[in-house]
Coordinates of C-alpha atoms in Angstrom, one line a residue:
M1 CA 26.1 -56.2 -81.3
K2 CA 29.1 -58.3 -79.7
C3 CA 26.9 -61.5 -80.6
F4 CA 28.1 -60.8 -84.3
V5 CA 30.9 -60.6 -86.6
D6 CA 32.0 -59.6 -89.9
D7 CA 35.3 -61.3 -90.3
S8 CA 34.4 -65.2 -91.3
S9 CA 37.9 -66.3 -91.4
G10 CA 38.1 -69.3 -89.2
A11 CA 34.6 -69.6 -88.8
V12 CA 32.9 -72.9 -88.0
S13 CA 30.2 -74.1 -90.7
L14 CA 26.6 -74.4 -89.6
D15 CA 24.2 -76.5 -91.2
I16 CA 20.8 -76.4 -90.5
L17 CA 19.2 -80.2 -91.9
A18 CA 15.7 -81.3 -92.0
R19 CA 15.5 -85.2 -90.1
D20 CA 14.4 -86.4 -93.5
K21 CA 17.3 -84.7 -95.1
L22 CA 19.7 -86.7 -93.3
D23 CA 20.8 -89.5 -95.0
S24 CA 21.1 -87.3 -98.9
W25 CA 22.9 -84.9 -97.1
L26 CA 25.7 -87.5 -95.5
D27 CA 26.5 -88.5 -99.0
T28 CA 28.1 -85.2 -99.3
I29 CA 30.3 -84.6 -96.6
P30 CA 33.8 -86.3 -96.0
E31 CA 33.1 -89.8 -94.8
H32 CA 34.9 -89.1 -91.6
Q33 CA 32.4 -86.7 -90.6
A34 CA 29.5 -88.9 -92.3
R35 CA 29.9 -92.1 -90.1
W36 CA 30.7 -89.6 -87.1
I37 CA 27.0 -88.1 -87.6
R38 CA 25.9 -91.6 -88.0
S39 CA 26.9 -93.1 -85.0
H40 CA 25.2 -90.4 -82.7
D41 CA 22.0 -90.9 -85.3
P42 CA 20.6 -87.4 -85.1
G43 CA 17.9 -88.1 -87.6
A44 CA 15.9 -90.6 -85.0
S45 CA 17.0 -89.7 -81.6
G46 CA 15.7 -86.3 -81.1
M47 CA 18.7 -84.5 -81.2
R48 CA 18.7 -81.0 -81.9
R49 CA 22.3 -80.2 -82.3
L50 CA 25.6 -81.9 -82.8
V51 CA 29.4 -80.7 -82.9
V52 CA 31.3 -82.5 -85.9
P53 CA 34.8 -83.0 -85.7
D54 CA 37.5 -82.4 -88.5
A55 CA 40.6 -85.3 -88.9
D56 CA 42.9 -83.0 -86.4
G57 CA 40.6 -82.7 -83.2
G58 CA 39.0 -79.7 -84.3
V59 CA 35.9 -78.7 -85.2
A60 CA 34.7 -79.1 -88.5
R61 CA 31.1 -78.0 -88.4
V62 CA 28.1 -77.7 -86.1
L63 CA 24.8 -79.7 -87.4
V64 CA 21.3 -78.2 -86.2
M65 CA 18.5 -80.6 -86.8
T66 CA 15.3 -79.1 -87.4
D67 CA 11.5 -80.8 -87.7
E68 CA 10.2 -77.7 -89.9
S69 CA 11.5 -74.8 -91.6
A70 CA 14.3 -72.3 -90.0
G71 CA 13.4 -70.1 -88.6
L72 CA 13.5 -67.4 -84.9
L73 CA 14.5 -70.1 -82.5
T74 CA 16.5 -72.6 -85.3
L75 CA 19.5 -71.2 -83.6
G76 CA 17.8 -69.7 -80.8
E77 CA 19.6 -72.1 -78.1
L78 CA 23.2 -72.4 -79.6
P79 CA 24.9 -68.8 -78.3
V80 CA 24.8 -70.4 -74.9
H81 CA 25.7 -74.3 -75.3
L82 CA 29.0 -73.6 -78.0
P83 CA 32.0 -72.7 -76.6
A84 CA 32.0 -68.9 -76.3
S85 CA 35.4 -68.7 -78.6
M86 CA 33.6 -70.4 -81.3
T87 CA 32.7 -68.3 -84.3
C88 CA 29.7 -69.9 -86.8
R89 CA 28.7 -69.0 -90.2
L90 CA 25.5 -70.1 -92.0
A91 CA 26.7 -73.1 -94.6
E92 CA 24.2 -72.2 -97.2
D93 CA 22.5 -69.0 -98.3
V94 CA 18.8 -68.5 -97.5
D95 CA 16.4 -66.0 -98.4
A96 CA 16.5 -62.4 -97.0
D97 CA 13.9 -63.2 -94.4
T98 CA 14.8 -66.6 -93.4
A99 CA 18.4 -65.0 -93.0
A100 CA 17.1 -62.1 -90.8
A101 CA 15.1 -64.5 -88.2
L102 CA 18.2 -66.9 -87.8
A103 CA 20.2 -64.0 -87.1
L104 CA 17.3 -62.3 -84.8
G105 CA 17.3 -65.9 -83.0
W106 CA 21.0 -65.9 -82.9
A107 CA 20.6 -62.0 -81.1
L108 CA 17.8 -63.4 -78.6
G109 CA 19.6 -66.3 -77.4
S110 CA 22.8 -64.4 -76.6
Y111 CA 21.0 -62.4 -73.9
H112 CA 22.5 -62.5 -70.7
F113 CA 21.5 -60.7 -67.6
G114 CA 24.7 -59.9 -65.8
R115 CA 24.4 -56.7 -64.1
Y116 CA 25.5 -58.4 -60.5
L117 CA 28.1 -61.1 -61.7
S118 CA 31.4 -60.5 -60.9
N119 CA 32.6 -62.3 -63.8
D120 CA 30.2 -62.0 -66.7
R121 CA 30.2 -65.0 -69.5
N122 CA 30.5 -64.6 -73.1
T123 CA 28.7 -66.5 -75.6
A124 CA 29.0 -68.1 -79.3
R125 CA 29.2 -65.6 -81.9
L126 CA 27.6 -65.9 -85.6
V127 CA 29.0 -64.0 -88.7
F128 CA 26.2 -61.8 -89.7
P129 CA 24.2 -63.1 -93.3
G130 CA 24.6 -60.5 -95.3
Q131 CA 21.9 -61.1 -97.0
A132 CA 19.7 -60.0 -93.8
D133 CA 18.9 -56.6 -93.0
R134 CA 21.6 -56.2 -90.0
A135 CA 19.8 -52.6 -88.8
E136 CA 16.9 -54.0 -88.6
V137 CA 17.8 -57.2 -86.5
E138 CA 20.3 -55.1 -84.2
A139 CA 17.2 -52.7 -83.8
V140 CA 14.8 -55.1 -82.7
A141 CA 17.3 -57.2 -80.6
R142 CA 18.5 -54.3 -79.1
A143 CA 15.0 -53.1 -77.6
V144 CA 14.7 -56.9 -76.5
W145 CA 17.6 -57.0 -74.4
L146 CA 17.0 -53.2 -72.7
G147 CA 13.1 -54.5 -72.2
R148 CA 14.5 -57.9 -70.6
D149 CA 17.6 -56.0 -68.7
L150 CA 14.7 -53.7 -67.0
I151 CA 12.5 -56.9 -66.2
N152 CA 15.4 -58.7 -64.7
T153 CA 16.6 -55.4 -62.4
P154 CA 16.0 -55.2 -59.0
A155 CA 13.1 -52.9 -57.4
E156 CA 15.8 -51.2 -55.4
D157 CA 17.8 -50.2 -58.5
L158 CA 15.0 -49.9 -60.4
G159 CA 12.4 -47.5 -59.2
P160 CA 9.7 -44.9 -61.0
A161 CA 12.2 -42.6 -61.2
E162 CA 14.6 -44.4 -63.1
L163 CA 11.9 -46.3 -65.2
A164 CA 11.0 -42.6 -66.2
G165 CA 14.6 -42.4 -66.4
E166 CA 14.6 -44.9 -69.5
V167 CA 12.0 -42.9 -70.9
A168 CA 14.2 -40.1 -70.8
T169 CA 16.8 -41.7 -72.5
L170 CA 15.0 -42.6 -75.4
A171 CA 13.7 -39.0 -75.9
E172 CA 16.9 -37.3 -75.6
R173 CA 19.0 -39.9 -77.7
H174 CA 15.7 -39.8 -80.7
H175 CA 15.2 -35.9 -79.9
G176 CA 11.4 -36.6 -78.8
D177 CA 9.5 -34.8 -76.4
L178 CA 9.5 -34.9 -72.9
T179 CA 6.9 -34.4 -70.3
T180 CA 7.3 -36.1 -66.7
I181 CA 4.8 -35.4 -63.6
V182 CA 6.1 -36.5 -60.3
G183 CA 4.6 -36.3 -56.6
D184 CA 1.7 -34.5 -55.8
D185 CA 1.8 -32.5 -59.4
L186 CA -0.1 -35.4 -60.3
L187 CA -2.7 -34.1 -57.9
E188 CA -2.4 -30.9 -60.1
E189 CA -2.5 -32.2 -63.5
N190 CA -5.6 -34.4 -62.8
F191 CA -4.0 -37.8 -62.7
P192 CA -5.7 -39.0 -59.3
S193 CA -5.4 -42.8 -59.7
V194 CA -2.2 -42.8 -60.5
H195 CA -1.8 -40.7 -57.5
A196 CA -3.4 -42.8 -55.2
V197 CA -1.6 -46.1 -55.8
G198 CA 1.8 -44.5 -55.9
R199 CA 1.2 -42.1 -52.6
A200 CA 2.3 -44.9 -49.7
S201 CA 6.0 -45.3 -51.3
S202 CA 9.3 -43.3 -50.3
R203 CA 9.6 -43.1 -54.1
P204 CA 7.2 -40.5 -55.6
P205 CA 4.8 -41.7 -58.1
Q206 CA 5.5 -40.7 -61.9
L207 CA 4.0 -40.2 -65.0
V208 CA 6.6 -39.9 -67.9
D209 CA 4.9 -39.0 -71.6
M210 CA 7.0 -39.1 -74.6
V211 CA 6.6 -37.5 -77.9
W212 CA 8.4 -38.5 -81.3
G213 CA 7.7 -38.1 -84.9
D214 CA 5.8 -36.2 -87.3
S215 CA 2.9 -34.3 -86.5
D216 CA 1.3 -35.2 -89.8
A217 CA 1.8 -39.2 -89.5
Y218 CA 0.0 -42.1 -88.6
R219 CA -0.8 -41.9 -84.4
V220 CA 0.6 -44.3 -82.4
T221 CA 0.0 -44.5 -78.7
L222 CA 1.7 -46.9 -76.4
V223 CA 0.9 -47.0 -73.1
G224 CA 2.9 -49.6 -70.3
K225 CA 1.9 -50.0 -66.6
G226 CA 5.1 -49.1 -64.5
V227 CA 4.3 -51.0 -61.3
C228 CA 7.9 -51.6 -59.9
F229 CA 7.7 -53.7 -57.2
D230 CA 4.0 -54.8 -56.2
S231 CA 3.7 -55.6 -52.7
G232 CA -0.2 -56.1 -53.1
G233 CA -0.5 -53.2 -51.0
L234 CA -3.2 -53.5 -47.5
D235 CA -4.1 -56.6 -49.6
I236 CA -0.6 -57.7 -49.1
K237 CA 0.6 -60.9 -51.2
P238 CA 2.3 -63.5 -49.5
S239 CA 5.6 -63.9 -49.8
A240 CA 5.4 -66.8 -52.7
G241 CA 3.1 -64.1 -54.5
M242 CA 5.4 -61.3 -54.4
L243 CA 8.9 -63.1 -55.4
L244 CA 8.6 -62.1 -58.5
M245 CA 6.8 -58.9 -58.0
K246 CA 10.0 -56.8 -59.3
K247 CA 8.5 -58.1 -63.1
D248 CA 5.4 -56.1 -62.6
M249 CA 6.2 -53.4 -64.9
G250 CA 7.2 -55.8 -67.4
G251 CA 4.2 -54.0 -69.6
A252 CA 6.1 -50.7 -69.2
A253 CA 9.4 -52.4 -70.6
T254 CA 7.5 -53.7 -73.4
A255 CA 6.2 -50.7 -74.3
I256 CA 9.7 -48.8 -74.3
A257 CA 11.2 -52.0 -76.0
L258 CA 8.5 -51.3 -79.0
A259 CA 9.7 -47.6 -78.6
S260 CA 12.9 -47.7 -79.0
M261 CA 11.9 -50.5 -82.4
I262 CA 9.9 -48.0 -83.8
M263 CA 12.6 -44.6 -83.5
D264 CA 16.0 -46.8 -84.5
L265 CA 13.7 -47.8 -87.5
D266 CA 12.6 -44.4 -88.1
L267 CA 9.1 -45.7 -89.2
P268 CA 6.4 -42.6 -90.1
V269 CA 4.3 -42.3 -87.6
R270 CA 3.8 -40.3 -85.1
L271 CA 4.7 -42.2 -81.8
R272 CA 3.3 -41.2 -77.9
L273 CA 4.8 -43.2 -74.8
M274 CA 3.4 -43.1 -71.7
V275 CA 4.2 -44.7 -68.4
P276 CA 2.8 -45.0 -65.2
A277 CA 5.2 -45.6 -62.5
V278 CA 4.8 -46.6 -59.0
D279 CA 5.4 -48.5 -56.0
N280 CA 2.6 -50.1 -54.0
A281 CA 3.6 -50.3 -50.9
I282 CA 2.5 -50.1 -47.3
A283 CA 2.3 -47.0 -45.0
G284 CA -0.1 -44.7 -43.4
N285 CA -1.0 -43.8 -46.2
A286 CA -1.7 -46.2 -48.7
F287 CA -5.1 -46.5 -50.5
R288 CA -7.6 -48.7 -48.9
P289 CA -10.1 -51.3 -50.3
L290 CA -13.2 -49.6 -50.7
D291 CA -12.0 -46.4 -51.1
V292 CA -13.6 -44.0 -53.8
F293 CA -11.7 -42.2 -56.1
R294 CA -12.6 -39.8 -58.7
T295 CA -10.6 -40.3 -62.2
R296 CA -8.9 -38.2 -64.9
K297 CA -11.9 -38.9 -67.1
G298 CA -14.4 -37.9 -64.3
L299 CA -15.7 -41.7 -63.5
T300 CA -15.6 -42.8 -60.0
I301 CA -13.6 -45.8 -59.0
E302 CA -14.4 -48.5 -56.0
I303 CA -11.2 -50.1 -55.0
G304 CA -11.7 -54.0 -54.8
N305 CA -8.7 -55.2 -53.9
T306 CA -5.6 -53.1 -53.7
D307 CA -3.5 -55.8 -54.8
A308 CA -5.4 -54.7 -58.6
E309 CA -3.5 -51.9 -58.3
G310 CA -2.4 -51.8 -62.3
R311 CA -6.0 -51.2 -63.8
V312 CA -5.8 -48.2 -61.2
I313 CA -2.9 -46.5 -62.9
L314 CA -3.7 -47.6 -66.5
C315 CA -7.2 -45.9 -66.4
D316 CA -5.5 -42.2 -66.0
A317 CA -3.0 -42.7 -68.6
L318 CA -5.2 -44.8 -70.9
A319 CA -8.4 -41.5 -70.8
E320 CA -5.3 -39.0 -71.4
A321 CA -4.3 -41.5 -74.3
S322 CA -7.7 -41.9 -75.9
S323 CA -8.6 -38.2 -75.6
S324 CA -5.8 -37.1 -78.5
G325 CA -7.6 -39.7 -80.9
P326 CA -4.7 -41.9 -82.2
D327 CA -5.2 -44.3 -84.9
L328 CA -4.0 -47.0 -83.0
L329 CA -4.0 -47.2 -78.7
V330 CA -2.0 -50.2 -77.4
D331 CA -1.7 -50.6 -73.6
F332 CA 0.6 -53.6 -72.0
A333 CA 0.4 -55.0 -68.6
T334 CA 1.3 -57.9 -66.2
L335 CA -2.4 -57.6 -65.1
T336 CA -4.2 -60.7 -64.3
G337 CA -3.1 -63.8 -62.7
A338 CA -6.5 -64.8 -64.8
A339 CA -4.8 -64.5 -67.9
R340 CA -2.4 -66.9 -66.9
V341 CA -4.7 -69.7 -65.5
A342 CA -6.5 -69.1 -69.1
L343 CA -3.6 -69.1 -71.4
G344 CA -0.2 -70.4 -69.1
P345 CA 2.7 -68.1 -69.1
D346 CA 4.0 -68.2 -72.6
L347 CA 0.8 -67.0 -74.5
P348 CA 0.0 -63.2 -73.8
A349 CA -3.8 -62.5 -74.1
L350 CA -5.1 -59.9 -76.7
F351 CA -8.3 -58.2 -75.7
C352 CA -9.4 -55.5 -78.6
N353 CA -11.9 -53.4 -79.8
D354 CA -11.7 -53.7 -83.4
D355 CA -12.1 -56.9 -85.2
G356 CA -10.1 -56.1 -88.1
L357 CA -6.7 -55.0 -85.6
A358 CA -7.5 -58.0 -83.8
K359 CA -6.6 -60.0 -86.6
D360 CA -3.9 -58.0 -87.9
I361 CA -1.9 -58.2 -84.4
T362 CA -2.7 -61.8 -84.2
E363 CA -1.3 -62.8 -87.6
N364 CA 1.5 -60.7 -87.2
C365 CA 2.7 -62.1 -84.0
R366 CA 2.2 -65.7 -85.2
R367 CA 4.2 -64.8 -88.1
V368 CA 7.3 -63.5 -85.9
E369 CA 6.5 -66.2 -83.9
D370 CA 5.7 -63.7 -81.3
P371 CA 2.5 -65.4 -80.3
V372 CA -0.7 -63.7 -78.9
W373 CA -4.8 -65.0 -78.0
R374 CA -7.3 -63.2 -78.4
L375 CA -9.9 -63.5 -75.5
P376 CA -13.3 -61.5 -75.8
L377 CA -14.8 -58.3 -74.3
W378 CA -17.7 -60.1 -73.2
S379 CA -20.4 -57.5 -72.2
G380 CA -22.3 -59.9 -70.1
Y381 CA -19.6 -59.4 -67.6
A382 CA -19.7 -55.9 -67.2
S383 CA -22.0 -55.9 -64.4
D384 CA -19.6 -57.7 -62.3
I385 CA -18.0 -54.3 -62.4
S386 CA -20.6 -52.9 -61.2
S387 CA -20.6 -50.9 -57.5
D388 CA -23.4 -49.7 -55.2
V389 CA -21.7 -46.0 -54.0
A390 CA -19.3 -45.3 -57.4
D391 CA -19.7 -45.7 -61.0
L392 CA -17.6 -48.8 -61.8
R393 CA -15.7 -51.4 -58.8
T394 CA -12.1 -52.1 -59.9
T395 CA -12.3 -55.7 -59.3
G396 CA -15.1 -58.6 -60.2
S397 CA -18.0 -59.4 -57.8
T398 CA -17.0 -62.9 -58.5
P399 CA -13.5 -65.1 -58.6
F400 CA -14.6 -65.9 -62.3
A401 CA -13.8 -64.2 -65.6
G402 CA -10.6 -62.1 -63.7
A403 CA -8.6 -61.2 -66.9
I404 CA -12.2 -60.3 -69.1
T405 CA -13.4 -57.8 -66.4
A406 CA -9.9 -56.8 -66.1
A407 CA -10.3 -55.2 -69.5
L408 CA -13.7 -54.1 -69.1
F409 CA -12.7 -51.9 -66.3
L410 CA -10.2 -50.4 -68.9
E411 CA -12.1 -50.0 -72.0
K412 CA -14.1 -47.8 -70.2
F413 CA -11.4 -45.3 -70.1
V414 CA -11.0 -45.6 -73.9
D415 CA -13.6 -43.6 -76.4
K416 CA -15.3 -45.7 -78.8
A417 CA -13.6 -44.7 -82.2
V418 CA -10.0 -45.1 -80.5
P419 CA -8.7 -48.6 -82.4
W420 CA -7.3 -49.7 -79.0
A421 CA -5.7 -52.9 -78.1
H422 CA -5.2 -54.2 -74.5
I423 CA -2.3 -57.2 -74.0
D424 CA -2.1 -58.8 -70.9
L425 CA 1.0 -60.4 -70.6
M426 CA 3.7 -62.4 -67.6
A427 CA 6.7 -60.5 -68.9
W428 CA 8.4 -63.4 -68.1
N429 CA 10.3 -66.9 -68.6
R430 CA 9.6 -69.8 -66.1
R431 CA 12.8 -71.6 -67.6
H432 CA 15.4 -71.5 -70.5
K433 CA 14.1 -71.8 -73.8
P434 CA 15.7 -71.8 -77.5
G435 CA 16.2 -67.8 -77.8
R436 CA 14.1 -67.4 -74.4
P437 CA 16.4 -67.6 -71.4
K438 CA 14.9 -68.0 -68.3
G439 CA 13.8 -64.4 -66.4
G440 CA 12.4 -61.5 -68.0
E441 CA 10.7 -61.4 -71.9
V442 CA 9.5 -58.9 -73.7
M443 CA 6.3 -60.3 -75.4
A444 CA 4.1 -59.3 -78.1
A445 CA 5.9 -56.3 -79.4
R446 CA 7.8 -57.6 -82.4
G447 CA 4.6 -58.8 -83.9
L448 CA 3.1 -55.1 -82.7
L449 CA 5.9 -53.8 -85.2
E450 CA 5.0 -55.8 -87.7
T451 CA 1.4 -54.3 -87.5
I452 CA 2.2 -51.2 -87.1
R453 CA 5.0 -50.9 -89.5
A454 CA 1.7 -52.1 -92.4
R455 CA -0.7 -49.5 -91.1
C456 CA 1.6 -46.6 -91.5
T457 CA 2.9 -47.8 -94.9
R458 CA -0.9 -47.8 -95.8
H459 CA -2.0 -44.5 -94.0
T460 CA 1.3 -42.6 -96.1
E461 CA 0.2 -44.4 -99.4
A462 CA -3.3 -42.7 -99.1
S463 CA -2.5 -39.7 -98.1

């Protein structure tokens, strides 16, 4: 990746220092540098970084102050805040895991969406630390960059066909088997809910289904909500609510990114990736509130609100995904504003039908600084999605517990024997943070990668 180099000649020393170690460390460097640093008082001022000049007016070192141990976000802001011509190297050896986290944070912070800029910008570069696993770091970073690119791309240039094309590209690169169902063929192949949501668009709905890996390996199925643009349908959104709806395929982008990580790292899994890709548009044939559709599973659903379309396309995909009996089923979706109200934009909601799986996901996500927070599949609210005319209603009968009732709706389409996790995520950074530039974001995928890696390893050892 262009954010890393191998040659350390001319590279500037990058010193990562805990604030309480500053005074003793200053005694080990040249006096004129120590005076410069003391004059800026980084230990007490809260300053996070300081460029330190040498005696000739050049750059001697870059000092990064931390309040905790070095990790993923320690270097995340440096690539865009240092001069683009600068190359840095870690001043001291660190263990392999820390080096990998620092390098990944640098890569994530180097991301920039420049597709539509006449003059794209460059960023500072890092000499890749030799003790870290470069293939792993770059595979994860490339996948996150891909997911961010997909979310950031305007809907004009990323419709259902283009989103399905991204899965086709993965399948071609890794020799996966691909099936794509388009338009009215969705009715022929019994995916009526996907068709119902996408039929009003001039860009036909699609369901793309990729399978990769050894058929005897641990079976992982990923499903991603791929609403390329969400107008709200006939229950049309206000302009403010529609403004960011190019990101409503963020669940699909996250599933694609995670699939890319799995395949690039050649994990011993049987991977299946399913993306229902649609526009939720308005036309004479748009689906309507109180319409009733029979789903792939055979359950009938009454449409409560056409702006709750994500669960409608997911129910068919989850029914098919569940029918093959995977060892692990995960769906990602920008599903509810209620999850954002409960947990904010930076913390995805996790719903899970298996306590052990939920614990693994939560702990792995926390460990790699890609957090989620579990919310309950509270059966006491199931009556809120009951209908007088159909088996289920797509939305709750009250304004309360919207994220839970959405998850309970999806749960109806998953076989009870299948370990299943549902991730309700924002897929967007509202402002720049270290390693997390403003714009599209891949959330929870790195934590799920670690969960899948651990589980497939146990499966392989037990076989």
